[in-house]
PDB file of C-alpha atoms and ligand atoms in Angstrom:
ATOM      1  CA  MET A1357     -16.518  -7.646   2.715  1.00 83.00           C
ATOM      2  CA  ASN A1358     -17.298  -7.467  -1.014  1.00 89.00           C
ATOM      3  CA  ASN A1359     -17.448  -3.704  -1.537  1.00 97.00           C
ATOM      4  CA  LEU A1360     -17.853  -0.700   0.754  1.00 98.00           C
ATOM      5  CA  LEU A1361     -20.626   1.443  -0.657  1.00 98.00           C
ATOM      6  CA  SER A1362     -22.563   2.878   2.274  1.00 98.00           C
ATOM      7  CA  THR A1363     -23.113   2.714   6.014  1.00 98.00           C
ATOM      8  CA  LYS A1364     -26.881   2.398   5.691  1.00 96.00           C
ATOM      9  CA  ASP A1365     -26.884  -1.390   5.676  1.00 90.00           C
ATOM     10  CA  MET A1366     -23.702  -1.871   7.704  1.00 97.00           C
ATOM     11  CA  SER A1367     -24.255  -3.819  10.908  1.00 97.00           C
ATOM     12  CA  ALA A1368     -22.728  -2.639  14.174  1.00 97.00           C
ATOM     13  CA  LYS A1369     -20.768  -5.925  14.188  1.00 96.00           C
ATOM     14  CA  THR A1370     -19.122  -5.161  10.830  1.00 96.00           C
ATOM     15  CA  ALA A1371     -18.469  -1.553  11.837  1.00 97.00           C
ATOM     16  CA  PHE A1372     -16.770  -2.635  15.074  1.00 97.00           C
ATOM     17  CA  GLU A1373     -14.713  -5.221  13.134  1.00 96.00           C
ATOM     18  CA  ILE A1374     -13.429  -2.434  10.883  1.00 97.00           C
ATOM     19  CA  LEU A1375     -12.767  -0.135  13.878  1.00 98.00           C
ATOM     20  CA  ASP A1376     -11.004  -2.941  15.805  1.00 97.00           C
ATOM     21  CA  THR A1377      -8.887  -3.773  12.761  1.00 96.00           C
ATOM     22  CA  ALA A1378      -7.996  -0.107  12.346  1.00 97.00           C
ATOM     23  CA  ARG A1379      -7.001   0.129  16.016  1.00 97.00           C
ATOM     24  CA  GLU A1380      -4.807  -2.937  15.708  1.00 95.00           C
ATOM     25  CA  LEU A1381      -3.188  -1.578  12.543  1.00 95.00           C
ATOM     26  CA  ALA A1382      -2.563   1.707  14.363  1.00 96.00           C
ATOM     27  CA  ARG A1383      -0.882  -0.180  17.203  1.00 94.00           C
ATOM     28  CA  ILE A1384       1.306  -2.196  14.829  1.00 91.00           C
ATOM     29  CA  THR A1385       2.347   0.750  12.663  1.00 89.00           C
ATOM     30  CA  ASP A1386       2.843   3.194  15.545  1.00 88.00           C
ATOM     31  CA  GLY A1387       6.578   2.775  15.434  1.00 82.00           C
ATOM     32  CA  PRO A1388       9.492   3.314  13.101  1.00 82.00           C
ATOM     33  CA  ASN A1389       8.241   0.598  10.731  1.00 81.00           C
ATOM     34  CA  LYS A1390       5.004   1.987   9.297  1.00 84.00           C
ATOM     35  CA  LYS A1391       4.841  -0.457   6.400  1.00 92.00           C
ATOM     36  CA  LEU A1392       3.304  -3.970   6.345  1.00 93.00           C
ATOM     37  CA  PRO A1393       3.726  -6.507   3.523  1.00 92.00           C
ATOM     38  CA  THR A1394       0.030  -7.501   3.670  1.00 93.00           C
ATOM     39  CA  LEU A1395      -1.138  -6.311   0.218  1.00 95.00           C
ATOM     40  CA  ARG A1396       2.109  -6.806  -1.698  1.00 94.00           C
ATOM     41  CA  GLY A1397       1.323  -7.585  -5.337  1.00 94.00           C
ATOM     42  CA  ARG A1398      -2.132  -5.965  -5.168  1.00 96.00           C
ATOM     43  CA  THR A1399      -2.997  -2.829  -7.144  1.00 97.00           C
ATOM     44  CA  ILE A1400      -5.459  -0.186  -5.991  1.00 98.00           C
ATOM     45  CA  VAL A1401      -6.660   2.681  -8.174  1.00 97.00           C
ATOM     46  CA  ASN A1402      -7.876   5.964  -6.756  1.00 97.00           C
ATOM     47  CA  LEU A1403     -10.462   7.000  -9.354  1.00 97.00           C
ATOM     48  CA  PHE A1404     -11.365  10.588  -8.515  1.00 97.00           C
ATOM     49  CA  PHE A1405     -13.893  12.513 -10.614  1.00 96.00           C
ATOM     50  CA  GLU A1406     -14.186  15.224  -7.922  1.00 95.00           C
ATOM     51  CA  ASP A1407     -11.539  17.165  -6.029  1.00 94.00           C
ATOM     52  CA  SER A1408     -10.162  15.802  -2.771  1.00 96.00           C
ATOM     53  CA  THR A1409      -7.238  16.347  -0.448  1.00 97.00           C
ATOM     54  CA  ARG A1410      -7.844  14.203   2.645  1.00 98.00           C
ATOM     55  CA  THR A1411      -9.625  11.188   1.153  1.00 98.00           C
ATOM     56  CA  ARG A1412      -7.377  10.666  -1.858  1.00 98.00           C
ATOM     57  CA  LEU A1413      -4.128  11.195   0.017  1.00 98.00           C
ATOM     58  CA  SER A1414      -5.152   9.006   2.947  1.00 98.00           C
ATOM     59  CA  PHE A1415      -6.286   6.162   0.679  1.00 98.00           C
ATOM     60  CA  GLU A1416      -2.930   6.445  -1.081  1.00 98.00           C
ATOM     61  CA  ALA A1417      -1.037   6.428   2.221  1.00 97.00           C
ATOM     62  CA  ALA A1418      -3.167   3.509   3.476  1.00 97.00           C
ATOM     63  CA  ALA A1419      -2.542   1.396   0.374  1.00 97.00           C
ATOM     64  CA  LYS A1420       1.192   2.122   0.412  1.00 97.00           C
ATOM     65  CA  ARG A1421       1.493   1.267   4.114  1.00 96.00           C
ATOM     66  CA  LEU A1422       0.023  -2.132   3.241  1.00 96.00           C
ATOM     67  CA  SER A1423       2.594  -2.432   0.388  1.00 95.00           C
ATOM     68  CA  ALA A1424      -0.017  -2.278  -2.402  1.00 96.00           C
ATOM     69  CA  ASP A1425       0.758  -0.569  -5.697  1.00 97.00           C
ATOM     70  CA  VAL A1426      -1.308   2.582  -6.229  1.00 97.00           C
ATOM     71  CA  ILE A1427      -2.532   4.203  -9.432  1.00 96.00           C
ATOM     72  CA  ASN A1428      -3.950   7.702  -9.065  1.00 96.00           C
ATOM     73  CA  PHE A1429      -6.520   8.854 -11.602  1.00 94.00           C
ATOM     74  CA  SER A1430      -7.941  12.347 -11.633  1.00 94.00           C
ATOM     75  CA  ALA A1431     -10.706  13.234 -14.087  1.00 93.00           C
ATOM     76  CA  LYS A1432      -9.034  16.597 -14.656  1.00 91.00           C
ATOM     77  CA  GLY A1433      -6.518  16.152 -17.441  1.00 90.00           C
ATOM     78  CA  SER A1434      -7.890  12.711 -18.409  1.00 93.00           C
ATOM     79  CA  SER A1435      -9.918  11.485 -21.404  1.00 93.00           C
ATOM     80  CA  VAL A1436     -13.088  12.194 -19.393  1.00 94.00           C
ATOM     81  CA  SER A1437     -12.802  15.689 -20.917  1.00 91.00           C
ATOM     82  CA  LYS A1438     -13.170  13.986 -24.345  1.00 93.00           C
ATOM     83  CA  GLY A1439     -16.433  12.386 -23.229  1.00 94.00           C
ATOM     84  CA  GLU A1440     -15.206   9.000 -21.951  1.00 95.00           C
ATOM     85  CA  SER A1441     -17.795   7.409 -19.657  1.00 96.00           C
ATOM     86  CA  LEU A1442     -17.357   5.981 -16.153  1.00 96.00           C
ATOM     87  CA  LYS A1443     -17.804   2.476 -17.586  1.00 96.00           C
ATOM     88  CA  ASP A1444     -15.123   2.914 -20.269  1.00 96.00           C
ATOM     89  CA  THR A1445     -12.765   4.683 -17.867  1.00 96.00           C
ATOM     90  CA  ALA A1446     -13.124   1.917 -15.257  1.00 95.00           C
ATOM     91  CA  GLN A1447     -12.748  -0.893 -17.819  1.00 95.00           C
ATOM     92  CA  THR A1448      -9.690   0.806 -19.314  1.00 95.00           C
ATOM     93  CA  ILE A1449      -8.035   1.002 -15.916  1.00 94.00           C
ATOM     94  CA  GLU A1450      -9.026  -2.562 -15.028  1.00 94.00           C
ATOM     95  CA  ALA A1451      -7.376  -3.780 -18.226  1.00 95.00           C
ATOM     96  CA  MET A1452      -4.108  -2.625 -16.659  1.00 93.00           C
ATOM     97  CA  GLY A1453      -4.697  -5.071 -13.792  1.00 95.00           C
ATOM     98  CA  ILE A1454      -6.268  -3.756 -10.611  1.00 96.00           C
ATOM     99  CA  ASP A1455      -7.780  -5.348  -7.508  1.00 97.00           C
ATOM    100  CA  ALA A1456      -9.766  -2.455  -6.031  1.00 97.00           C
ATOM    101  CA  VAL A1457     -11.197   0.877  -7.126  1.00 97.00           C
ATOM    102  CA  VAL A1458     -11.609   3.770  -4.723  1.00 98.00           C
ATOM    103  CA  LEU A1459     -14.203   5.965  -6.425  1.00 98.00           C
ATOM    104  CA  ARG A1460     -15.178   9.558  -5.797  1.00 98.00           C
ATOM    105  CA  HIS A1461     -17.853  10.866  -8.125  1.00 97.00           C
ATOM    106  CA  SER A1462     -20.268  13.786  -8.258  1.00 95.00           C
ATOM    107  CA  SER A1463     -23.225  11.495  -9.048  1.00 97.00           C
ATOM    108  CA  SER A1464     -25.087   9.954  -6.124  1.00 97.00           C
ATOM    109  CA  GLY A1465     -25.140   6.200  -6.713  1.00 97.00           C
ATOM    110  CA  ALA A1466     -22.035   6.093  -8.938  1.00 97.00           C
ATOM    111  CA  ALA A1467     -20.143   3.682  -6.648  1.00 97.00           C
ATOM    112  CA  GLN A1468     -23.112   1.317  -6.412  1.00 97.00           C
ATOM    113  CA  ARG A1469     -23.509   1.425 -10.203  1.00 97.00           C
ATOM    114  CA  LEU A1470     -19.841   0.561 -10.693  1.00 97.00           C
ATOM    115  CA  ALA A1471     -19.980  -2.238  -8.120  1.00 96.00           C
ATOM    116  CA  GLU A1472     -23.214  -3.844  -9.292  1.00 95.00           C
ATOM    117  CA  SER A1473     -23.096  -3.282 -13.060  1.00 95.00           C
ATOM    118  CA  GLY A1474     -20.675  -6.109 -13.764  1.00 95.00           C
ATOM    119  CA  TRP A1475     -18.488  -3.670 -15.730  1.00 96.00           C
ATOM    120  CA  ILE A1476     -15.444  -4.611 -13.651  1.00 97.00           C
ATOM    121  CA  LYS A1477     -14.439  -7.406 -11.268  1.00 96.00           C
ATOM    122  CA  ALA A1478     -12.393  -5.244  -8.884  1.00 97.00           C
ATOM    123  CA  LYS A1479     -13.728  -4.401  -5.408  1.00 97.00           C
ATOM    124  CA  VAL A1480     -15.276  -0.928  -5.102  1.00 98.00           C
ATOM    125  CA  VAL A1481     -14.922   1.535  -2.228  1.00 98.00           C
ATOM    126  CA  ASN A1482     -17.173   4.583  -2.199  1.00 98.00           C
ATOM    127  CA  ALA A1483     -14.991   7.612  -1.446  1.00 98.00           C
ATOM    128  CA  GLY A1484     -17.953   9.992  -1.697  1.00 98.00           C
ATOM    129  CA  ASP A1485     -20.800   9.945  -4.246  1.00 98.00           C
ATOM    130  CA  GLY A1486     -22.595  13.232  -4.820  1.00 96.00           C
ATOM    131  CA  THR A1487     -24.730  14.169  -1.837  1.00 96.00           C
ATOM    132  CA  HIS A1488     -25.371  10.523  -0.970  1.00 97.00           C
ATOM    133  CA  GLU A1489     -22.729   8.794   1.190  1.00 98.00           C
ATOM    134  CA  HIS A1490     -19.106   8.922   2.344  1.00 98.00           C
ATOM    135  CA  PRO A1491     -18.785   5.720   4.390  1.00 98.00           C
ATOM    136  CA  THR A1492     -15.067   5.841   5.193  1.00 98.00           C
ATOM    137  CA  GLN A1493     -15.482   9.387   6.537  1.00 98.00           C
ATOM    138  CA  ALA A1494     -18.196   8.124   8.904  1.00 98.00           C
ATOM    139  CA  LEU A1495     -16.002   5.211   9.971  1.00 98.00           C
ATOM    140  CA  LEU A1496     -13.053   7.492  10.762  1.00 98.00           C
ATOM    141  CA  ASP A1497     -15.420   9.808  12.629  1.00 98.00           C
ATOM    142  CA  ALA A1498     -16.710   6.870  14.695  1.00 98.00           C
ATOM    143  CA  TYR A1499     -13.107   5.774  15.325  1.00 98.00           C
ATOM    144  CA  THR A1500     -12.265   9.285  16.542  1.00 98.00           C
ATOM    145  CA  ILE A1501     -15.308   9.499  18.823  1.00 98.00           C
ATOM    146  CA  ARG A1502     -14.552   6.036  20.233  1.00 98.00           C
ATOM    147  CA  SER A1503     -10.977   7.032  21.064  1.00 98.00           C
ATOM    148  CA  HIS A1504     -12.242  10.000  23.125  1.00 98.00           C
ATOM    149  CA  PHE A1505     -14.952   8.111  25.010  1.00 98.00           C
ATOM    150  CA  PRO A1506     -13.332   4.840  26.130  1.00 97.00           C
ATOM    151  CA  ASP A1507     -16.313   4.027  28.380  1.00 97.00           C
ATOM    152  CA  HIS A1508     -18.296   3.528  25.159  1.00 98.00           C
ATOM    153  CA  ASP A1509     -15.777   1.256  23.457  1.00 97.00           C
ATOM    154  CA  ARG A1510     -18.360  -1.329  22.313  1.00 96.00           C
ATOM    155  CA  ASP A1511     -21.549   0.688  22.573  1.00 97.00           C
ATOM    156  CA  PHE A1512     -22.139   4.365  21.819  1.00 98.00           C
ATOM    157  CA  SER A1513     -25.383   4.445  23.859  1.00 98.00           C
ATOM    158  CA  GLY A1514     -25.435   7.547  26.025  1.00 98.00           C
ATOM    159  CA  LEU A1515     -23.361   9.592  23.555  1.00 98.00           C
ATOM    160  CA  HIS A1516     -25.077  12.481  21.795  1.00 98.00           C
ATOM    161  CA  VAL A1517     -23.622  13.672  18.480  1.00 98.00           C
ATOM    162  CA  GLY A1518     -24.781  16.894  16.793  1.00 98.00           C
ATOM    163  CA  ILE A1519     -24.288  17.219  13.035  1.00 98.00           C
ATOM    164  CA  VAL A1520     -24.553  20.907  12.266  1.00 98.00           C
ATOM    165  CA  GLY A1521     -24.947  22.914   9.095  1.00 97.00           C
ATOM    166  CA  ASP A1522     -25.333  22.127   5.411  1.00 96.00           C
ATOM    167  CA  ILE A1523     -27.087  18.761   5.739  1.00 97.00           C
ATOM    168  CA  LEU A1524     -28.729  19.235   2.335  1.00 96.00           C
ATOM    169  CA  HIS A1525     -25.498  18.886   0.353  1.00 95.00           C
ATOM    170  CA  SER A1526     -23.657  16.605   2.759  1.00 96.00           C
ATOM    171  CA  ARG A1527     -22.807  12.955   2.154  1.00 97.00           C
ATOM    172  CA  VAL A1528     -20.963  12.951   5.489  1.00 98.00           C
ATOM    173  CA  ALA A1529     -24.181  13.711   7.415  1.00 98.00           C
ATOM    174  CA  ARG A1530     -26.124  10.781   5.997  1.00 98.00           C
ATOM    175  CA  SER A1531     -23.282   8.251   6.450  1.00 98.00           C
ATOM    176  CA  ASN A1532     -22.717   9.416  10.017  1.00 98.00           C
ATOM    177  CA  ALA A1533     -26.414   9.377  10.915  1.00 98.00           C
ATOM    178  CA  TYR A1534     -26.700   5.727   9.874  1.00 98.00           C
ATOM    179  CA  LEU A1535     -23.394   4.554  11.326  1.00 98.00           C
ATOM    180  CA  LEU A1536     -23.429   6.395  14.660  1.00 98.00           C
ATOM    181  CA  SER A1537     -27.044   5.499  15.385  1.00 98.00           C
ATOM    182  CA  SER A1538     -26.320   1.862  14.545  1.00 98.00           C
ATOM    183  CA  LEU A1539     -23.478   1.960  17.090  1.00 98.00           C
ATOM    184  CA  GLY A1540     -25.971   3.272  19.668  1.00 98.00           C
ATOM    185  CA  ALA A1541     -25.416   7.039  19.679  1.00 98.00           C
ATOM    186  CA  LYS A1542     -28.180   9.623  19.682  1.00 98.00           C
ATOM    187  CA  VAL A1543     -27.756  11.823  16.602  1.00 98.00           C
ATOM    188  CA  THR A1544     -29.281  15.274  16.158  1.00 98.00           C
ATOM    189  CA  MET A1545     -29.165  17.185  12.874  1.00 98.00           C
ATOM    190  CA  VAL A1546     -29.041  20.954  13.374  1.00 98.00           C
ATOM    191  CA  ALA A1547     -29.631  23.252  10.399  1.00 97.00           C
ATOM    192  CA  PRO A1548     -31.824  25.982   8.959  1.00 96.00           C
ATOM    193  CA  SER A1549     -34.887  24.537   7.220  1.00 95.00           C
ATOM    194  CA  THR A1550     -33.464  25.487   3.807  1.00 95.00           C
ATOM    195  CA  LEU A1551     -30.455  23.204   4.329  1.00 96.00           C
ATOM    196  CA  ILE A1552     -32.375  20.081   5.332  1.00 96.00           C
ATOM    197  CA  PRO A1553     -33.015  17.488   2.605  1.00 95.00           C
ATOM    198  CA  THR A1554     -36.419  15.986   1.966  1.00 94.00           C
ATOM    199  CA  GLY A1555     -36.698  12.550   3.530  1.00 93.00           C
ATOM    200  CA  VAL A1556     -34.588  13.441   6.562  1.00 95.00           C
ATOM    201  CA  ASP A1557     -37.505  12.242   8.716  1.00 94.00           C
ATOM    202  CA  GLN A1558     -36.553   8.719   7.541  1.00 96.00           C
ATOM    203  CA  TRP A1559     -33.011   9.091   8.891  1.00 97.00           C
ATOM    204  CA  PRO A1560     -32.256   7.658  12.337  1.00 98.00           C
ATOM    205  CA  ALA A1561     -31.735  11.143  13.774  1.00 98.00           C
ATOM    206  CA  GLU A1562     -33.548  13.936  15.542  1.00 98.00           C
ATOM    207  CA  LEU A1563     -33.860  17.379  14.021  1.00 98.00           C
ATOM    208  CA  SER A1564     -33.323  20.829  15.505  1.00 98.00           C
ATOM    209  CA  TYR A1565     -33.315  24.302  14.000  1.00 98.00           C
ATOM    210  CA  ASN A1566     -31.665  25.850  17.041  1.00 98.00           C
ATOM    211  CA  LEU A1567     -27.996  25.168  17.789  1.00 98.00           C
ATOM    212  CA  ASP A1568     -28.067  27.046  21.088  1.00 98.00           C
ATOM    213  CA  SER A1569     -30.807  24.788  22.451  1.00 98.00           C
ATOM    214  CA  VAL A1570     -28.769  21.579  21.916  1.00 98.00           C
ATOM    215  CA  ILE A1571     -25.104  22.591  22.151  1.00 98.00           C
ATOM    216  CA  GLY A1572     -24.893  22.046  25.917  1.00 98.00           C
ATOM    217  CA  ASP A1573     -26.116  18.446  25.596  1.00 98.00           C
ATOM    218  CA  LEU A1574     -23.687  17.280  22.880  1.00 98.00           C
ATOM    219  CA  ASP A1575     -20.641  15.050  23.412  1.00 98.00           C
ATOM    220  CA  ALA A1576     -19.424  15.611  19.855  1.00 98.00           C
ATOM    221  CA  VAL A1577     -20.218  18.642  17.720  1.00 98.00           C
ATOM    222  CA  MET A1578     -19.642  17.821  14.063  1.00 98.00           C
ATOM    223  CA  MET A1579     -19.639  20.979  11.983  1.00 98.00           C
ATOM    224  CA  LEU A1580     -20.311  20.610   8.263  1.00 98.00           C
ATOM    225  CA  ARG A1581     -18.864  22.691   5.485  1.00 96.00           C
ATOM    226  CA  VAL A1582     -21.218  25.066   3.697  1.00 94.00           C
ATOM    227  CA  GLN A1583     -20.891  23.595   0.196  1.00 91.00           C
ATOM    228  CA  SER A1584     -21.165  26.766  -1.876  1.00 82.00           C
ATOM    229  CA  GLU A1585     -20.023  24.937  -5.022  1.00 82.00           C
ATOM    230  CA  ARG A1586     -23.220  22.835  -4.921  1.00 79.00           C
ATOM    231  CA  MET A1587     -25.496  25.849  -4.325  1.00 77.00           C
ATOM    232  CA  SER A1588     -27.214  27.432  -7.294  1.00 72.00           C
ATOM    233  CA  ASP A1589     -29.591  29.360  -5.037  1.00 74.00           C
ATOM    234  CA  SER A1590     -29.349  31.443  -1.916  1.00 83.00           C
ATOM    235  CA  TYR A1591     -30.005  29.203   1.097  1.00 85.00           C
ATOM    236  CA  PHE A1592     -29.502  31.811   3.823  1.00 86.00           C
ATOM    237  CA  PRO A1593     -29.729  35.614   3.922  1.00 82.00           C
ATOM    238  CA  SER A1594     -26.002  36.274   4.343  1.00 89.00           C
ATOM    239  CA  GLU A1595     -22.832  34.551   5.503  1.00 91.00           C
ATOM    240  CA  ARG A1596     -22.861  36.823   8.529  1.00 94.00           C
ATOM    241  CA  GLU A1597     -26.333  35.629   9.560  1.00 94.00           C
ATOM    242  CA  TYR A1598     -25.416  31.990   8.934  1.00 95.00           C
ATOM    243  CA  ALA A1599     -22.304  32.306  11.108  1.00 96.00           C
ATOM    244  CA  HIS A1600     -24.379  34.047  13.782  1.00 97.00           C
ATOM    245  CA  ASP A1601     -27.114  31.375  13.858  1.00 97.00           C
ATOM    246  CA  TYR A1602     -25.231  28.174  13.027  1.00 97.00           C
ATOM    247  CA  GLY A1603     -21.497  28.855  13.284  1.00 98.00           C
ATOM    248  CA  LEU A1604     -19.433  27.352  16.091  1.00 98.00           C
ATOM    249  CA  SER A1605     -18.349  30.616  17.699  1.00 98.00           C
ATOM    250  CA  GLU A1606     -16.089  30.986  20.731  1.00 97.00           C
ATOM    251  CA  ASN A1607     -19.188  31.724  22.798  1.00 98.00           C
ATOM    252  CA  ARG A1608     -20.857  28.456  21.742  1.00 98.00           C
ATOM    253  CA  LEU A1609     -17.566  26.611  22.273  1.00 98.00           C
ATOM    254  CA  ASN A1610     -17.667  27.744  25.899  1.00 97.00           C
ATOM    255  CA  GLN A1611     -21.191  26.347  26.316  1.00 98.00           C
ATOM    256  CA  MET A1612     -20.114  22.807  25.395  1.00 98.00           C
ATOM    257  CA  LYS A1613     -19.888  20.015  27.976  1.00 98.00           C
ATOM    258  CA  GLU A1614     -16.554  19.638  29.710  1.00 97.00           C
ATOM    259  CA  ASN A1615     -15.338  16.651  27.665  1.00 97.00           C
ATOM    260  CA  ALA A1616     -17.159  17.415  24.422  1.00 98.00           C
ATOM    261  CA  ILE A1617     -15.146  17.418  21.205  1.00 98.00           C
ATOM    262  CA  VAL A1618     -15.262  19.544  18.050  1.00 98.00           C
ATOM    263  CA  MET A1619     -15.205  17.707  14.720  1.00 98.00           C
ATOM    264  CA  HIS A1620     -15.188  18.767  11.062  1.00 98.00           C
ATOM    265  CA  PRO A1621     -14.658  16.506   8.031  1.00 98.00           C
ATOM    266  CA  GLY A1622     -12.807  19.311   6.205  1.00 96.00           C
ATOM    267  CA  PRO A1623     -12.137  21.327   4.239  1.00 96.00           C
ATOM    268  CA  MET A1624     -13.269  24.096   6.610  1.00 96.00           C
ATOM    269  CA  ASN A1625     -14.691  27.530   5.873  1.00 94.00           C
ATOM    270  CA  ARG A1626     -13.135  29.343   8.821  1.00 97.00           C
ATOM    271  CA  GLY A1627     -15.308  32.249   9.921  1.00 95.00           C
ATOM    272  CA  LEU A1628     -18.441  30.733   8.377  1.00 94.00           C
ATOM    273  CA  GLU A1629     -19.452  27.366   9.906  1.00 96.00           C
ATOM    274  CA  ILE A1630     -16.545  27.327  12.350  1.00 98.00           C
ATOM    275  CA  SER A1631     -14.546  30.051  14.057  1.00 98.00           C
ATOM    276  CA  ALA A1632     -10.772  29.892  14.230  1.00 98.00           C
ATOM    277  CA  ALA A1633     -11.158  29.780  18.021  1.00 98.00           C
ATOM    278  CA  ALA A1634     -13.139  26.527  17.734  1.00 98.00           C
ATOM    279  CA  ALA A1635     -11.068  24.964  14.939  1.00 98.00           C
ATOM    280  CA  ASP A1636      -7.828  25.525  16.834  1.00 98.00           C
ATOM    281  CA  SER A1637      -9.158  24.910  20.335  1.00 98.00           C
ATOM    282  CA  LYS A1638      -8.132  22.123  22.716  1.00 97.00           C
ATOM    283  CA  ARG A1639     -11.489  20.489  22.034  1.00 98.00           C
ATOM    284  CA  SER A1640     -10.785  20.257  18.302  1.00 98.00           C
ATOM    285  CA  VAL A1641     -10.020  16.739  17.022  1.00 98.00           C
ATOM    286  CA  ILE A1642     -10.034  17.766  13.362  1.00 98.00           C
ATOM    287  CA  LEU A1643      -6.437  16.758  12.667  1.00 98.00           C
ATOM    288  CA  GLU A1644      -6.950  13.530  14.638  1.00 98.00           C
ATOM    289  CA  GLN A1645      -9.788  12.766  12.216  1.00 98.00           C
ATOM    290  CA  VAL A1646      -7.320  13.168   9.336  1.00 98.00           C
ATOM    291  CA  ALA A1647      -4.722  10.919  10.991  1.00 97.00           C
ATOM    292  CA  ASN A1648      -7.362   8.303  11.864  1.00 98.00           C
ATOM    293  CA  GLY A1649      -8.485   8.304   8.230  1.00 98.00           C
ATOM    294  CA  VAL A1650      -5.292   6.501   7.249  1.00 98.00           C
ATOM    295  CA  VAL A1651      -5.660   3.553   9.657  1.00 98.00           C
ATOM    296  CA  VAL A1652      -9.403   3.242   9.033  1.00 98.00           C
ATOM    297  CA  ARG A1653      -8.798   3.130   5.273  1.00 98.00           C
ATOM    298  CA  MET A1654      -5.980   0.614   5.813  1.00 97.00           C
ATOM    299  CA  ALA A1655      -8.494  -1.562   7.666  1.00 97.00           C
ATOM    300  CA  VAL A1656     -11.064  -1.239   4.870  1.00 98.00           C
ATOM    301  CA  LEU A1657      -8.535  -2.157   2.152  1.00 98.00           C
ATOM    302  CA  TYR A1658      -7.146  -4.991   4.278  1.00 96.00           C
ATOM    303  CA  MET A1659     -10.599  -6.494   4.877  1.00 95.00           C
ATOM    304  CA  LEU A1660     -11.757  -5.989   1.283  1.00 96.00           C
ATOM    305  CA  LEU A1661      -8.732  -7.625  -0.258  1.00 95.00           C
ATOM    306  CA  GLY A1662      -8.830 -10.837   1.686  1.00 77.00           C
ATOM    307  CA  GLY A1663      -7.758 -10.133   5.241  1.00 65.00           C
ATOM    308  CA  VAL A1664      -9.987 -11.350   8.025  1.00 59.00           C
ATOM    309  CA  PRO A1665     -11.056  -8.905  10.753  1.00 60.00           C
ATOM    310  CA  ILE A1666      -8.564  -8.822  13.571  1.00 59.00           C
ATOM    311  CA  ALA A1667      -9.128  -8.465  17.242  1.00 54.00           C
ATOM    312  CA  GLY A1668      -6.521  -7.060  19.633  1.00 48.00           C
ATOM    313  CA  GLY A1669      -3.391  -9.153  19.785  1.00 47.00           C
ATOM    314  CA  SER A1670      -3.997 -11.033  16.512  1.00 52.00           C
ATOM    315  CA  GLU A1671      -1.289 -11.247  13.908  1.00 52.00           C
ATOM    316  CA  ILE A1672      -1.472  -9.421  10.593  1.00 55.00           C
ATOM    317  CA  VAL A1673       0.733 -10.980   7.925  1.00 48.00           C
TER     318      VAL A1673
HETATM  319  N1  LIG B2683     -13.496  14.957   4.197  1.00 64.09           N
HETATM  320  C1  LIG B2683     -13.240  14.887   2.895  1.00 64.09           C
HETATM  321  O1  LIG B2683     -13.856  14.098   2.151  1.00 64.09           O
HETATM  322  O2  LIG B2683     -12.259  15.743   2.459  1.00 64.09           O
HETATM  323  P1  LIG B2683     -11.684  15.784   0.982  1.00 64.09           P
HETATM  324  O3  LIG B2683     -12.769  16.306   0.087  1.00 64.09           O
HETATM  325  O4  LIG B2683     -10.486  16.704   1.045  1.00 64.09           O
HETATM  326  O5  LIG B2683     -11.306  14.389   0.583  1.00 64.09           O
END
C-alpha cells in the first residue's frame, strides 16, 4: 500500500487483507504484552487540523503498540493561526524526519492533495477530509460487522446495513457505502431529503426516506451524528421532529432483527439521532468500534510502512 486515501477504489481483496492483518494483530496483542517491535525506528505524525478524540488517540495507540515514535500536531495553538499553509506545515514536520502522516483536515481532498502533490515523501493516511471520506472508520466498521456475523467472514452478501441520518455532512457514510458494498453487503441510506447530498444516486447504495419501513430488515443500523457545526441552515424543523422521524428510539430498537447490531462512529448526540436506551443497549457495539479502531489502524500502519499482509498464523516481526 502506498497511501490510504479512500475506500472508493479499494478492492475487496485489499480490504480483507487489512481486516485479516488487524485480526491477527488483535490475536497477538490480546495478552499482557500489547507492544510489538515492528515499527521501531519509524516516526508517524498525527497532523490534525480538525478536532478528534477517537481517531487521533487510536492512531497514537496503534503507532505506539507497533513501537513507532509519534508526533502529535494540532492546528490549534500552532503556526497555522499565523497563516502557515498545509504544504509548509507538512514540509516543516517532514524536515524533522517522519515516515507517515495521518491527516485530518476540514477540506475535502486535502489528504489526496498532500499525497499526490510531491510536497513530502512520507506515506499519507486520510483520517477524515471534510465531508468526503474517512477510510479507517469504514474499515473498523467492517471489522466490527464481520466479528458479529462469522458466517459472512469472507463475503458480506446477505447482510443489510442501514446508514441513517446526516448523510449530507458525513464522510463516514460515503466511505462505508463504498467499502461495505464492495465486500458484498446491501447498503441503504436513510435520511430526510434535506440531508442527502447531490450525487448520492452514484453511490453503491439504496435510498430511503422512511426509517420505520427498513429498520426490521437491517442487520446493522449505523446511526450518524447530526453535524450541527457544519450546518449554516436549518435542515429539519426541530430536533424533536428529527428525533421522532430519524432517531433510534427504544421503540425502533425493539423492531430490529434478533441479531442486529447498533453502530455509531461517535461522538454521539444522545437524545437526537440515538436514544440512551439504544446507545447503551445489548445490541450496541459502539465501544467495540472504538476498540477495533486500534487494531485496524495498527494493520494500516503496518502495511503502509513495509509489512506484508498477514494471514492467520503468520509471524509478525
Ligand atoms: N469517529 C470519529 O472520527 O471520531 P473522532 O472525530 O472523535 O475522531
